[in-house]
XYZ file of C-alpha atoms in Angstrom:
267
model
C -34.521 18.559 11.583
C -30.899 17.429 11.671
C -30.034 14.475 9.501
C -28.317 11.685 11.384
C -25.391 9.482 10.372
C -27.706 6.726 9.113
C -29.272 9.094 6.585
C -25.837 10.322 5.501
C -24.652 6.734 5.067
C -27.703 5.764 3.028
C -27.241 8.751 0.740
C -23.457 8.886 0.471
C -22.255 5.350 1.234
C -20.845 4.707 -2.237
C -18.970 8.002 -2.383
C -17.589 7.525 1.133
C -16.379 4.005 0.395
C -14.712 4.973 -2.889
C -12.952 7.916 -1.246
C -11.840 5.698 1.638
C -10.427 3.121 -0.772
C -8.630 5.860 -2.693
C -7.210 7.342 0.529
C -5.882 3.932 1.585
C -4.126 3.537 -1.768
C -2.538 6.973 -1.399
C -1.247 5.999 2.041
C 0.283 2.810 0.638
C 1.817 4.709 -2.270
C 3.463 7.253 0.024
C 4.581 5.105 2.955
C 5.047 1.552 1.619
C 8.586 2.274 0.454
C 9.633 3.320 3.963
C 9.771 -0.357 4.979
C 12.900 -0.811 2.886
C 14.986 1.397 5.176
C 13.136 0.692 8.402
C 10.420 2.715 10.066
C 8.907 3.411 13.454
C 6.694 0.776 15.115
C 3.702 3.098 14.808
C 4.211 3.528 11.067
C 4.668 -0.226 10.602
C 1.433 -0.846 12.485
C -0.440 1.715 10.386
C 1.014 0.258 7.207
C -0.066 -3.244 8.232
C -3.548 -1.990 9.098
C -3.943 -0.067 5.844
C -2.609 -3.022 3.838
C -5.347 -5.233 5.285
C -8.061 -2.597 4.991
C -7.283 -1.709 1.369
C -8.439 -5.026 -0.099
C -11.407 -5.364 2.252
C -12.631 -1.856 1.484
C -12.398 -2.307 -2.287
C -14.191 -5.672 -2.147
C -16.930 -4.327 0.125
C -17.437 -1.312 -2.140
C -17.777 -3.510 -5.218
C -20.332 -5.619 -3.387
C -22.193 -2.484 -2.360
C -22.334 -1.321 -5.979
C -23.519 -4.735 -7.180
C -26.320 -5.032 -4.632
C -27.544 -1.458 -4.289
C -27.191 -0.574 -7.942
C -25.893 2.631 -9.477
C -26.859 6.178 -8.628
C -28.604 7.190 -11.830
C -28.039 10.883 -11.217
C -24.261 10.328 -11.407
C -23.042 8.582 -14.565
C -19.493 8.576 -13.259
C -20.440 6.014 -10.611
C -20.289 3.299 -13.291
C -16.629 4.184 -13.802
C -15.883 3.531 -10.129
C -16.467 -0.223 -10.379
C -13.452 -1.022 -12.634
C -11.508 1.677 -10.800
C -11.815 -0.457 -7.656
C -10.290 -3.417 -9.519
C -7.226 -1.214 -9.994
C -7.189 -0.675 -6.223
C -7.216 -4.447 -5.693
C -4.065 -4.592 -7.800
C -2.404 -2.617 -4.984
C 0.623 -0.367 -5.337
C 3.758 -1.520 -7.116
C 5.773 -0.853 -3.949
C 3.874 -3.372 -1.814
C 2.271 -6.638 -2.880
C 2.825 -8.476 0.401
C 3.394 -7.322 3.954
C 4.830 -10.628 5.193
C 6.256 -13.710 3.522
C 3.112 -15.635 4.428
C 1.063 -13.277 2.246
C 2.797 -14.655 -0.835
C 1.348 -18.088 -0.113
C -2.161 -16.639 -0.520
C -1.835 -16.029 -4.253
C -4.480 -18.721 -5.089
C -6.957 -16.831 -2.899
C -6.238 -13.630 -4.812
C -6.643 -15.505 -8.099
C -10.081 -16.705 -7.018
C -10.930 -13.217 -5.802
C -9.920 -11.797 -9.188
C -12.406 -14.068 -10.924
C -15.219 -13.219 -8.516
C -14.642 -9.461 -8.569
C -14.178 -9.393 -12.344
C -17.533 -11.139 -12.705
C -19.107 -8.586 -10.369
C -17.714 -5.639 -12.314
C -18.779 -7.214 -15.608
C -22.294 -7.579 -14.182
C -22.364 -3.903 -13.181
C -21.159 -2.819 -16.619
C -23.679 -5.084 -18.340
C -26.540 -3.512 -16.390
C -25.559 0.125 -16.828
C -23.234 0.463 -19.831
C -26.166 1.382 -22.059
C -27.177 4.308 -19.842
C -23.914 6.246 -20.083
C -22.213 8.172 -22.853
C -20.030 6.432 -25.411
C -16.835 8.167 -24.303
C -17.423 7.250 -20.660
C -18.259 3.690 -21.681
C -14.977 3.341 -23.573
C -13.051 4.802 -20.647
C -14.805 2.403 -18.272
C -13.980 -0.633 -20.415
C -10.368 0.517 -20.735
C -10.112 0.951 -16.968
C -11.561 -2.535 -16.521
C -8.836 -4.037 -18.710
C -6.143 -2.043 -16.883
C -7.513 -3.223 -13.545
C -7.412 -6.862 -14.627
C -3.808 -6.476 -15.793
C -2.768 -4.698 -12.611
C -4.403 -7.281 -10.354
C -2.901 -10.043 -12.494
C 0.545 -8.498 -11.981
C 0.036 -8.586 -8.243
C -1.025 -12.237 -8.281
C 1.944 -13.215 -10.443
C 4.314 -11.269 -8.184
C 2.923 -13.082 -5.134
C 3.360 -16.446 -6.843
C 6.919 -15.700 -7.949
C 7.836 -14.666 -4.396
C 6.906 -18.000 -2.807
C 9.762 -20.170 -1.588
C 8.750 -23.032 -3.895
C 8.775 -20.792 -6.949
C 12.148 -19.283 -6.035
C 13.559 -22.790 -5.592
C 12.156 -23.826 -8.967
C 13.623 -20.763 -10.672
C 17.070 -21.607 -9.313
C 16.838 -25.226 -10.446
C 15.785 -24.133 -13.930
C 18.705 -21.734 -14.234
C 21.124 -23.729 -16.355
C 23.752 -20.975 -16.305
C 23.733 -20.738 -12.532
C 27.149 -22.380 -11.925
C 28.793 -19.920 -14.337
C 26.898 -16.736 -13.622
C 30.197 -15.059 -12.828
C 30.756 -15.066 -16.567
C 28.119 -12.369 -16.894
C 30.124 -9.999 -14.728
C 31.899 -7.137 -16.459
C 35.676 -7.401 -16.551
C 37.512 -5.538 -13.805
C 38.013 -1.909 -14.665
C 41.388 -1.665 -12.982
C 40.104 0.810 -10.428
C 41.028 0.366 -6.824
C 38.492 -0.872 -4.298
C 37.898 2.675 -3.082
C 37.217 3.937 -6.612
C 34.627 1.403 -7.692
C 31.402 3.174 -8.554
C 27.924 2.077 -7.561
C 27.093 0.859 -11.054
C 29.868 -1.727 -10.952
C 28.832 -2.804 -7.464
C 25.206 -3.083 -8.561
C 26.175 -5.293 -11.507
C 28.087 -7.533 -9.139
C 25.165 -7.639 -6.679
C 22.781 -8.509 -9.511
C 25.065 -11.322 -10.639
C 25.276 -12.634 -7.079
C 21.489 -12.641 -6.678
C 21.103 -16.416 -7.323
C 23.460 -17.036 -4.415
C 21.324 -14.832 -2.185
C 18.159 -16.625 -3.302
C 19.762 -19.969 -2.577
C 20.689 -18.833 0.906
C 17.123 -17.795 1.695
C 15.587 -21.112 0.652
C 18.507 -23.204 1.986
C 19.435 -24.375 -1.501
C 23.130 -24.997 -2.250
C 24.593 -22.872 -5.030
C 27.889 -23.750 -6.689
C 30.124 -20.718 -6.756
C 32.915 -22.025 -8.959
C 32.446 -24.934 -11.341
C 33.989 -23.608 -14.527
C 37.662 -23.314 -15.555
C 37.276 -19.631 -16.352
C 35.890 -18.959 -12.886
C 38.890 -20.113 -10.919
C 39.710 -18.391 -7.622
C 42.653 -16.606 -9.231
C 40.462 -15.132 -11.962
C 37.839 -14.037 -9.443
C 40.215 -12.568 -6.907
C 39.358 -9.047 -8.099
C 35.795 -9.570 -6.825
C 36.975 -10.057 -3.272
C 39.719 -7.440 -3.131
C 37.367 -4.755 -1.871
C 37.326 -2.680 1.250
C 34.593 -3.049 3.854
C 32.586 -0.114 2.479
C 32.252 -1.717 -0.945
C 31.405 -5.077 0.619
C 28.684 -3.625 2.818
C 27.339 -1.689 -0.158
C 26.983 -4.927 -2.132
C 25.212 -6.573 0.813
C 22.863 -3.592 1.038
C 22.077 -3.891 -2.663
C 21.483 -7.636 -2.310
C 19.000 -7.071 0.501
C 17.273 -4.364 -1.518
C 16.954 -6.664 -4.536
C 15.568 -9.478 -2.392
C 13.092 -7.060 -0.811
C 11.883 -6.140 -4.299
C 11.398 -9.799 -5.196
C 9.601 -10.785 -1.994
C 7.412 -7.763 -1.304
C 6.947 -5.675 -4.470
C 6.142 -5.968 -8.175
C 9.624 -4.910 -9.247
C 10.656 -8.294 -10.634
C 7.431 -8.626 -12.653
C 7.474 -5.078 -13.985
C 11.123 -5.313 -15.055
C 10.544 -8.635 -16.802
C 7.494 -7.276 -18.677
C 8.795 -3.889 -19.702
């Protein structure tokens, strides 16, 4: 007698859900970075759909493990619970799909507490029935998952408009950030390399942040930063100027939609 889909689901639901969650994370890892340079409407739709499904699938799978228990014939199933916390931390290349997602960081913080409690409950029930090496690996994965999810929550919080505005107000060196620029190398505008342009774009980042949140930024308020001393910054051809703008947009994309700012500040 052929076994129907209900029987297959009852027997393999946990494995199917874990594999689905893993497949969604692979999709995000491969295609999330394509948003930076633009992508087709179909790919954007799929990315949006997968972004929403990834969290829901991981949460549902953790709930399934908590309610239905662990398959005793497979010790490795215990390891899957903290592994799903890592999935909730999402990929470093995408923490938010839209600016509005950053405002939901308190919801993710609450979800972290709930899911961490659920995983701790699963480990408490079954940690004594697995080998010592697997138990240590499971606990280590649990800690890594908490850190990874915490990074995502902090990245979402730092990408909110209020937090960006606060960071600009706290920046005491903001009016003189030109002082951090390297001195002109004497090269012509056509000969400036990308490293020099990137340093300039990084130094101009507070100005870009201020423009996004409609916060005025003083360009020149220091004797050493007079227009005559800064004329070398503006004596560039259109290619160099557009390159700086491209770098500025890329840096702002990292701040608003990825973990780049958090990872760079930690490590």
